[in-house]
Amino acid sequence: MAEHVFPVHRSDEQWRELLTAEQYHVLRRAGTERAFSGEYCNRRTDGVYHCAGCDNELFDSKTKFDSGTGWPSFYEPIDEGAVMERADHSAGMVRTEVVCADCEGHLGHVFNDGPEPTGLRYCINSAALKFKSREQAG
Ligand code: FE
C-alpha cells in the first residue's frame, strides 16, 4: 500500500477542545461506544454520514443496514478514498481497523460477514459520525 498522507492535523489539545469527550475517546483514542448507545444505531433517514472530527464524507445512508450489533453498519464507504483500513492486533484479536482518510480518526472496524453487494460490514461508532441530510451535505 502506498504511503497515505492524512491532510488534517490537529494537536491533542485542539482535538480535546473540538470534540466532545465521547467523540475524543472514539476518534482519537480508538475507543468503542457501548452497543446500542449511539444516536445513529437505528437511524433510517436518507443522507450522508460525515466524520465528526473533520467533516469528511464517509458513508451514504443507502449502504446502511441493520446488523443487529448495536453499532451503525454499512456495506461500503461513500467512495474509495473516504476511509483507510489497517491491521489492528489490539484486544487479543486480529481485526481490520477503519480510520478517516483525512484526519486519521478511528471510526470502527470492517468484517467479512456483511450483506451483498460487497459482503463487508463496516461496524462504525456513532460518536465518530455526524449525519447530514443531502441538502445539508450540499
Ligand atoms: Fe476525519
Short mmCIF file of N, CA and C and ligand atoms in Angstrom, two decimals:
data_model
loop_
_atom_site.label_atom_id
_atom_site.label_comp_id
_atom_site.label_asym_id
_atom_site.label_seq_id
_atom_site.Cartn_x
_atom_site.Cartn_y
_atom_site.Cartn_z
N MET A 1 0.86 -1.20 0.00
CA MET A 1 0.00 0.00 0.00
C MET A 1 0.89 1.25 0.00
N ALA A 2 0.60 2.15 -0.88
CA ALA A 2 1.36 3.39 -0.94
C ALA A 2 1.18 4.17 0.36
N GLU A 3 2.21 4.94 0.68
CA GLU A 3 2.14 5.76 1.89
C GLU A 3 0.99 6.76 1.75
N HIS A 4 0.13 6.78 2.76
CA HIS A 4 -1.00 7.71 2.72
C HIS A 4 -0.70 8.89 3.63
N VAL A 5 -0.91 10.09 3.11
CA VAL A 5 -0.70 11.29 3.92
C VAL A 5 -2.07 11.81 4.35
N PHE A 6 -2.27 11.90 5.65
CA PHE A 6 -3.53 12.43 6.18
C PHE A 6 -3.47 13.95 6.16
N PRO A 7 -4.37 14.60 5.41
CA PRO A 7 -4.24 16.05 5.24
C PRO A 7 -4.63 16.88 6.47
N VAL A 8 -5.47 16.33 7.36
CA VAL A 8 -5.95 17.11 8.51
C VAL A 8 -5.12 16.78 9.75
N HIS A 9 -4.44 17.78 10.29
CA HIS A 9 -3.63 17.59 11.50
C HIS A 9 -4.05 18.58 12.59
N ARG A 10 -4.26 18.08 13.79
CA ARG A 10 -4.51 18.96 14.94
C ARG A 10 -3.76 18.39 16.13
N SER A 11 -3.40 19.27 17.04
CA SER A 11 -2.73 18.80 18.25
C SER A 11 -3.75 18.10 19.14
N ASP A 12 -3.25 17.31 20.06
CA ASP A 12 -4.13 16.63 21.00
C ASP A 12 -4.99 17.63 21.76
N GLU A 13 -4.40 18.76 22.10
CA GLU A 13 -5.14 19.81 22.81
C GLU A 13 -6.28 20.36 21.95
N GLN A 14 -6.00 20.56 20.68
CA GLN A 14 -7.04 21.06 19.77
C GLN A 14 -8.17 20.06 19.62
N TRP A 15 -7.81 18.78 19.50
CA TRP A 15 -8.86 17.76 19.39
C TRP A 15 -9.73 17.76 20.64
N ARG A 16 -9.12 17.88 21.80
CA ARG A 16 -9.90 17.89 23.05
C ARG A 16 -10.87 19.05 23.09
N GLU A 17 -10.45 20.18 22.53
CA GLU A 17 -11.32 21.36 22.50
C GLU A 17 -12.46 21.19 21.51
N LEU A 18 -12.12 20.59 20.39
CA LEU A 18 -13.04 20.50 19.27
C LEU A 18 -14.12 19.44 19.48
N LEU A 19 -13.76 18.34 20.14
CA LEU A 19 -14.65 17.17 20.22
C LEU A 19 -15.28 17.05 21.60
N THR A 20 -16.42 16.38 21.66
CA THR A 20 -16.98 16.00 22.96
C THR A 20 -16.09 14.90 23.54
N ALA A 21 -16.26 14.61 24.81
CA ALA A 21 -15.46 13.58 25.47
C ALA A 21 -15.64 12.23 24.78
N GLU A 22 -16.87 11.92 24.38
CA GLU A 22 -17.16 10.64 23.73
C GLU A 22 -16.54 10.59 22.32
N GLN A 23 -16.68 11.68 21.59
CA GLN A 23 -16.06 11.74 20.26
C GLN A 23 -14.54 11.60 20.36
N TYR A 24 -13.94 12.28 21.33
CA TYR A 24 -12.49 12.21 21.52
C TYR A 24 -12.06 10.79 21.86
N HIS A 25 -12.78 10.16 22.76
CA HIS A 25 -12.47 8.79 23.19
C HIS A 25 -12.47 7.83 21.99
N VAL A 26 -13.47 7.96 21.13
CA VAL A 26 -13.57 7.07 19.97
C VAL A 26 -12.56 7.47 18.89
N LEU A 27 -12.62 8.72 18.43
CA LEU A 27 -11.84 9.16 17.27
C LEU A 27 -10.33 9.21 17.54
N ARG A 28 -9.95 9.70 18.70
CA ARG A 28 -8.53 9.94 18.95
C ARG A 28 -7.88 8.90 19.84
N ARG A 29 -8.70 8.07 20.51
CA ARG A 29 -8.14 7.05 21.40
C ARG A 29 -8.62 5.65 21.00
N ALA A 30 -9.20 5.54 19.80
CA ALA A 30 -9.67 4.24 19.28
C ALA A 30 -10.60 3.54 20.26
N GLY A 31 -11.42 4.34 20.92
CA GLY A 31 -12.39 3.77 21.85
C GLY A 31 -13.59 3.18 21.12
N THR A 32 -14.41 2.47 21.88
CA THR A 32 -15.64 1.90 21.34
C THR A 32 -16.81 2.28 22.23
N GLU A 33 -17.83 2.86 21.64
CA GLU A 33 -19.02 3.20 22.44
C GLU A 33 -19.77 1.92 22.79
N ARG A 34 -20.56 1.97 23.84
CA ARG A 34 -21.35 0.80 24.22
C ARG A 34 -22.35 0.46 23.11
N ALA A 35 -22.55 -0.83 22.87
CA ALA A 35 -23.53 -1.27 21.87
C ALA A 35 -24.90 -0.67 22.18
N PHE A 36 -25.60 -0.27 21.14
CA PHE A 36 -26.95 0.29 21.22
C PHE A 36 -27.01 1.64 21.94
N SER A 37 -25.85 2.23 22.25
CA SER A 37 -25.86 3.51 22.98
C SER A 37 -25.79 4.69 22.03
N GLY A 38 -25.35 4.49 20.79
CA GLY A 38 -25.10 5.61 19.89
C GLY A 38 -26.37 6.12 19.23
N GLU A 39 -26.33 7.39 18.84
CA GLU A 39 -27.54 8.01 18.31
C GLU A 39 -27.89 7.54 16.89
N TYR A 40 -26.95 6.94 16.16
CA TYR A 40 -27.22 6.57 14.77
C TYR A 40 -27.47 5.08 14.56
N CYS A 41 -27.45 4.32 15.64
CA CYS A 41 -27.61 2.87 15.55
C CYS A 41 -28.85 2.49 14.73
N ASN A 42 -29.97 3.11 15.04
CA ASN A 42 -31.24 2.74 14.37
C ASN A 42 -31.71 3.78 13.37
N ARG A 43 -30.86 4.72 13.03
CA ARG A 43 -31.27 5.80 12.14
C ARG A 43 -31.54 5.28 10.72
N ARG A 44 -32.66 5.70 10.12
CA ARG A 44 -33.00 5.25 8.77
C ARG A 44 -33.12 6.42 7.80
N THR A 45 -32.88 7.63 8.27
CA THR A 45 -33.06 8.82 7.45
C THR A 45 -32.09 8.84 6.27
N ASP A 46 -32.58 9.40 5.15
CA ASP A 46 -31.77 9.49 3.95
C ASP A 46 -30.76 10.63 4.07
N GLY A 47 -29.50 10.34 3.87
CA GLY A 47 -28.47 11.38 3.95
C GLY A 47 -27.08 10.80 3.94
N VAL A 48 -26.15 11.60 4.44
CA VAL A 48 -24.74 11.24 4.38
C VAL A 48 -24.12 11.35 5.78
N TYR A 49 -23.32 10.37 6.13
CA TYR A 49 -22.61 10.37 7.40
C TYR A 49 -21.20 10.92 7.19
N HIS A 50 -20.92 12.01 7.91
CA HIS A 50 -19.61 12.66 7.81
C HIS A 50 -18.76 12.28 9.02
N CYS A 51 -17.45 12.53 8.91
CA CYS A 51 -16.56 12.36 10.05
C CYS A 51 -16.85 13.44 11.08
N ALA A 52 -17.04 13.05 12.34
CA ALA A 52 -17.31 14.02 13.40
C ALA A 52 -16.07 14.85 13.72
N GLY A 53 -14.91 14.40 13.27
CA GLY A 53 -13.68 15.13 13.54
C GLY A 53 -13.36 16.17 12.50
N CYS A 54 -13.56 15.85 11.22
CA CYS A 54 -13.08 16.75 10.16
C CYS A 54 -14.10 17.00 9.06
N ASP A 55 -15.30 16.41 9.18
CA ASP A 55 -16.40 16.64 8.23
C ASP A 55 -16.24 15.90 6.90
N ASN A 56 -15.23 15.09 6.75
CA ASN A 56 -15.07 14.28 5.54
C ASN A 56 -16.31 13.39 5.35
N GLU A 57 -16.81 13.30 4.13
CA GLU A 57 -17.95 12.42 3.86
C GLU A 57 -17.47 10.97 3.89
N LEU A 58 -18.15 10.13 4.69
CA LEU A 58 -17.68 8.76 4.91
C LEU A 58 -18.61 7.68 4.38
N PHE A 59 -19.91 7.78 4.72
CA PHE A 59 -20.84 6.72 4.36
C PHE A 59 -22.18 7.31 3.90
N ASP A 60 -22.77 6.66 2.91
CA ASP A 60 -24.10 7.05 2.40
C ASP A 60 -25.14 6.21 3.13
N SER A 61 -26.25 6.85 3.51
CA SER A 61 -27.30 6.12 4.23
C SER A 61 -27.85 4.96 3.39
N LYS A 62 -27.69 5.05 2.07
CA LYS A 62 -28.20 3.97 1.19
C LYS A 62 -27.46 2.65 1.43
N THR A 63 -26.27 2.71 2.02
CA THR A 63 -25.49 1.49 2.25
C THR A 63 -25.58 1.02 3.71
N LYS A 64 -26.44 1.69 4.48
CA LYS A 64 -26.60 1.34 5.91
C LYS A 64 -27.57 0.16 6.02
N PHE A 65 -27.27 -0.77 6.89
CA PHE A 65 -28.17 -1.90 7.08
C PHE A 65 -28.24 -2.26 8.57
N ASP A 66 -29.27 -2.99 8.91
CA ASP A 66 -29.47 -3.36 10.32
C ASP A 66 -28.68 -4.64 10.61
N SER A 67 -27.55 -4.49 11.28
CA SER A 67 -26.69 -5.64 11.57
C SER A 67 -27.09 -6.34 12.86
N GLY A 68 -27.89 -5.66 13.67
CA GLY A 68 -28.26 -6.22 14.96
C GLY A 68 -27.16 -6.15 16.01
N THR A 69 -26.04 -5.47 15.67
CA THR A 69 -24.89 -5.44 16.58
C THR A 69 -24.97 -4.33 17.61
N GLY A 70 -25.78 -3.29 17.31
CA GLY A 70 -25.82 -2.15 18.20
C GLY A 70 -24.93 -1.01 17.77
N TRP A 71 -24.28 -1.17 16.60
CA TRP A 71 -23.50 -0.07 16.03
C TRP A 71 -23.96 0.18 14.60
N PRO A 72 -23.89 1.43 14.15
CA PRO A 72 -24.22 1.73 12.77
C PRO A 72 -23.37 0.86 11.85
N SER A 73 -24.02 0.25 10.85
CA SER A 73 -23.31 -0.68 9.97
C SER A 73 -23.59 -0.35 8.52
N PHE A 74 -22.53 -0.37 7.73
CA PHE A 74 -22.61 -0.02 6.30
C PHE A 74 -21.90 -1.10 5.51
N TYR A 75 -22.33 -1.30 4.25
CA TYR A 75 -21.63 -2.33 3.47
C TYR A 75 -20.51 -1.75 2.60
N GLU A 76 -20.41 -0.41 2.50
CA GLU A 76 -19.24 0.17 1.83
C GLU A 76 -19.12 1.66 2.15
N PRO A 77 -17.90 2.21 2.06
CA PRO A 77 -17.71 3.65 2.24
C PRO A 77 -18.29 4.42 1.06
N ILE A 78 -18.46 5.72 1.22
CA ILE A 78 -19.11 6.53 0.19
C ILE A 78 -18.24 6.62 -1.07
N ASP A 79 -16.94 6.57 -0.93
CA ASP A 79 -16.06 6.42 -2.10
C ASP A 79 -14.75 5.78 -1.66
N GLU A 80 -13.97 5.40 -2.64
CA GLU A 80 -12.76 4.61 -2.40
C GLU A 80 -11.79 5.28 -1.45
N GLY A 81 -11.70 6.59 -1.54
CA GLY A 81 -10.70 7.30 -0.75
C GLY A 81 -11.19 7.84 0.57
N ALA A 82 -12.42 7.51 0.95
CA ALA A 82 -13.00 8.12 2.16
C ALA A 82 -12.38 7.61 3.45
N VAL A 83 -12.07 6.32 3.47
CA VAL A 83 -11.51 5.73 4.69
C VAL A 83 -10.23 4.97 4.36
N MET A 84 -9.46 4.69 5.39
CA MET A 84 -8.26 3.85 5.28
C MET A 84 -8.48 2.64 6.18
N GLU A 85 -7.94 1.51 5.75
CA GLU A 85 -8.07 0.29 6.56
C GLU A 85 -6.68 -0.21 6.91
N ARG A 86 -6.53 -0.68 8.15
CA ARG A 86 -5.22 -1.19 8.57
C ARG A 86 -5.39 -2.25 9.64
N ALA A 87 -4.38 -3.12 9.72
CA ALA A 87 -4.46 -4.23 10.67
C ALA A 87 -4.45 -3.71 12.10
N ASP A 88 -5.26 -4.34 12.93
CA ASP A 88 -5.38 -3.98 14.34
C ASP A 88 -5.24 -5.25 15.17
N HIS A 89 -4.15 -5.34 15.95
CA HIS A 89 -3.90 -6.55 16.75
C HIS A 89 -4.23 -6.32 18.22
N SER A 90 -4.98 -5.27 18.53
CA SER A 90 -5.30 -4.98 19.93
C SER A 90 -6.37 -5.92 20.45
N ALA A 91 -6.51 -5.95 21.77
CA ALA A 91 -7.57 -6.70 22.45
C ALA A 91 -7.52 -8.20 22.14
N GLY A 92 -6.31 -8.69 21.80
CA GLY A 92 -6.14 -10.13 21.59
C GLY A 92 -6.84 -10.67 20.36
N MET A 93 -7.16 -9.77 19.42
CA MET A 93 -7.85 -10.18 18.19
C MET A 93 -7.10 -9.64 16.99
N VAL A 94 -7.32 -10.24 15.85
CA VAL A 94 -6.83 -9.67 14.60
C VAL A 94 -8.02 -9.10 13.87
N ARG A 95 -8.07 -7.79 13.79
CA ARG A 95 -9.20 -7.14 13.12
C ARG A 95 -8.65 -6.12 12.12
N THR A 96 -9.54 -5.57 11.32
CA THR A 96 -9.15 -4.51 10.40
C THR A 96 -9.80 -3.22 10.87
N GLU A 97 -8.93 -2.29 11.27
CA GLU A 97 -9.40 -1.00 11.75
C GLU A 97 -9.77 -0.10 10.57
N VAL A 98 -10.79 0.72 10.75
CA VAL A 98 -11.20 1.69 9.74
C VAL A 98 -10.98 3.09 10.32
N VAL A 99 -10.20 3.91 9.60
CA VAL A 99 -9.97 5.29 10.04
C VAL A 99 -10.36 6.26 8.93
N CYS A 100 -10.67 7.49 9.33
CA CYS A 100 -10.96 8.55 8.36
C CYS A 100 -9.70 8.83 7.55
N ALA A 101 -9.84 8.89 6.23
CA ALA A 101 -8.68 9.10 5.37
C ALA A 101 -8.16 10.53 5.44
N ASP A 102 -8.93 11.44 6.01
CA ASP A 102 -8.49 12.82 6.09
C ASP A 102 -7.85 13.18 7.43
N CYS A 103 -8.42 12.70 8.56
CA CYS A 103 -7.90 13.12 9.88
C CYS A 103 -7.35 11.94 10.69
N GLU A 104 -7.38 10.75 10.14
CA GLU A 104 -6.88 9.54 10.81
C GLU A 104 -7.70 9.20 12.06
N GLY A 105 -8.89 9.77 12.17
CA GLY A 105 -9.74 9.46 13.31
C GLY A 105 -10.22 8.00 13.25
N HIS A 106 -10.20 7.33 14.39
CA HIS A 106 -10.69 5.95 14.46
C HIS A 106 -12.21 5.93 14.29
N LEU A 107 -12.69 5.10 13.37
CA LEU A 107 -14.13 5.02 13.12
C LEU A 107 -14.72 3.72 13.68
N GLY A 108 -14.01 2.62 13.46
CA GLY A 108 -14.50 1.31 13.88
C GLY A 108 -13.70 0.23 13.20
N HIS A 109 -14.36 -0.87 12.82
CA HIS A 109 -13.68 -1.99 12.17
C HIS A 109 -14.52 -2.49 11.00
N VAL A 110 -13.88 -3.23 10.09
CA VAL A 110 -14.61 -3.83 8.98
C VAL A 110 -14.45 -5.35 9.05
N PHE A 111 -15.56 -6.05 8.82
CA PHE A 111 -15.60 -7.51 8.91
C PHE A 111 -16.13 -8.09 7.60
N ASN A 112 -15.88 -9.38 7.41
CA ASN A 112 -16.25 -10.03 6.14
C ASN A 112 -17.61 -10.72 6.18
N ASP A 113 -18.46 -10.33 7.10
CA ASP A 113 -19.76 -11.01 7.22
C ASP A 113 -20.93 -10.09 6.90
N GLY A 114 -20.69 -9.15 6.00
CA GLY A 114 -21.75 -8.21 5.63
C GLY A 114 -22.62 -8.72 4.49
N PRO A 115 -23.63 -7.94 4.13
CA PRO A 115 -24.57 -8.33 3.09
C PRO A 115 -24.04 -8.03 1.68
N GLU A 116 -24.75 -8.49 0.69
CA GLU A 116 -24.47 -8.11 -0.69
C GLU A 116 -24.69 -6.61 -0.84
N PRO A 117 -24.04 -5.92 -1.77
CA PRO A 117 -23.22 -6.49 -2.84
C PRO A 117 -21.74 -6.68 -2.47
N THR A 118 -21.29 -6.24 -1.31
CA THR A 118 -19.85 -6.31 -1.02
C THR A 118 -19.48 -7.46 -0.08
N GLY A 119 -20.43 -7.91 0.73
CA GLY A 119 -20.11 -8.91 1.74
C GLY A 119 -19.34 -8.33 2.92
N LEU A 120 -19.24 -7.00 2.96
CA LEU A 120 -18.49 -6.34 4.03
C LEU A 120 -19.43 -5.70 5.04
N ARG A 121 -18.96 -5.62 6.27
CA ARG A 121 -19.72 -4.95 7.33
C ARG A 121 -18.80 -3.94 8.01
N TYR A 122 -19.01 -2.67 7.67
CA TYR A 122 -18.28 -1.60 8.34
C TYR A 122 -19.03 -1.28 9.63
N CYS A 123 -18.43 -1.66 10.74
CA CYS A 123 -19.04 -1.51 12.06
C CYS A 123 -18.47 -0.23 12.67
N ILE A 124 -19.29 0.83 12.69
CA ILE A 124 -18.80 2.18 12.94
C ILE A 124 -19.45 2.78 14.19
N ASN A 125 -18.66 3.46 14.99
CA ASN A 125 -19.20 4.13 16.17
C ASN A 125 -20.01 5.37 15.79
N SER A 126 -21.20 5.51 16.38
CA SER A 126 -21.99 6.72 16.15
C SER A 126 -21.20 7.97 16.52
N ALA A 127 -20.41 7.87 17.58
CA ALA A 127 -19.68 9.04 18.07
C ALA A 127 -18.65 9.56 17.07
N ALA A 128 -18.27 8.72 16.11
CA ALA A 128 -17.30 9.14 15.10
C ALA A 128 -17.98 9.81 13.91
N LEU A 129 -19.32 9.80 13.91
CA LEU A 129 -20.08 10.25 12.74
C LEU A 129 -20.90 11.50 13.03
N LYS A 130 -21.19 12.22 11.96
CA LYS A 130 -22.14 13.33 12.02
C LYS A 130 -23.05 13.21 10.81
N PHE A 131 -24.34 12.93 11.07
CA PHE A 131 -25.30 12.75 9.98
C PHE A 131 -25.74 14.08 9.42
N LYS A 132 -25.83 14.15 8.10
CA LYS A 132 -26.39 15.34 7.46
C LYS A 132 -27.35 14.89 6.37
N SER A 133 -28.46 15.61 6.25
CA SER A 133 -29.37 15.36 5.14
C SER A 133 -28.66 15.75 3.85
N ARG A 134 -29.18 15.32 2.71
CA ARG A 134 -28.49 15.63 1.45
C ARG A 134 -28.43 17.12 1.19
N GLU A 135 -29.43 17.85 1.65
CA GLU A 135 -29.44 19.30 1.49
C GLU A 135 -28.30 19.92 2.31
N GLN A 136 -28.17 19.44 3.56
CA GLN A 136 -27.12 19.96 4.44
C GLN A 136 -25.74 19.59 3.88
N ALA A 137 -25.67 18.38 3.32
CA ALA A 137 -24.37 17.91 2.84
C ALA A 137 -23.94 18.68 1.59
N GLY A 138 -24.91 19.25 0.87
CA GLY A 138 -24.60 20.03 -0.33
C GLY A 138 -24.22 19.10 -1.46
FE FE B 1 -11.97 12.80 9.76
#
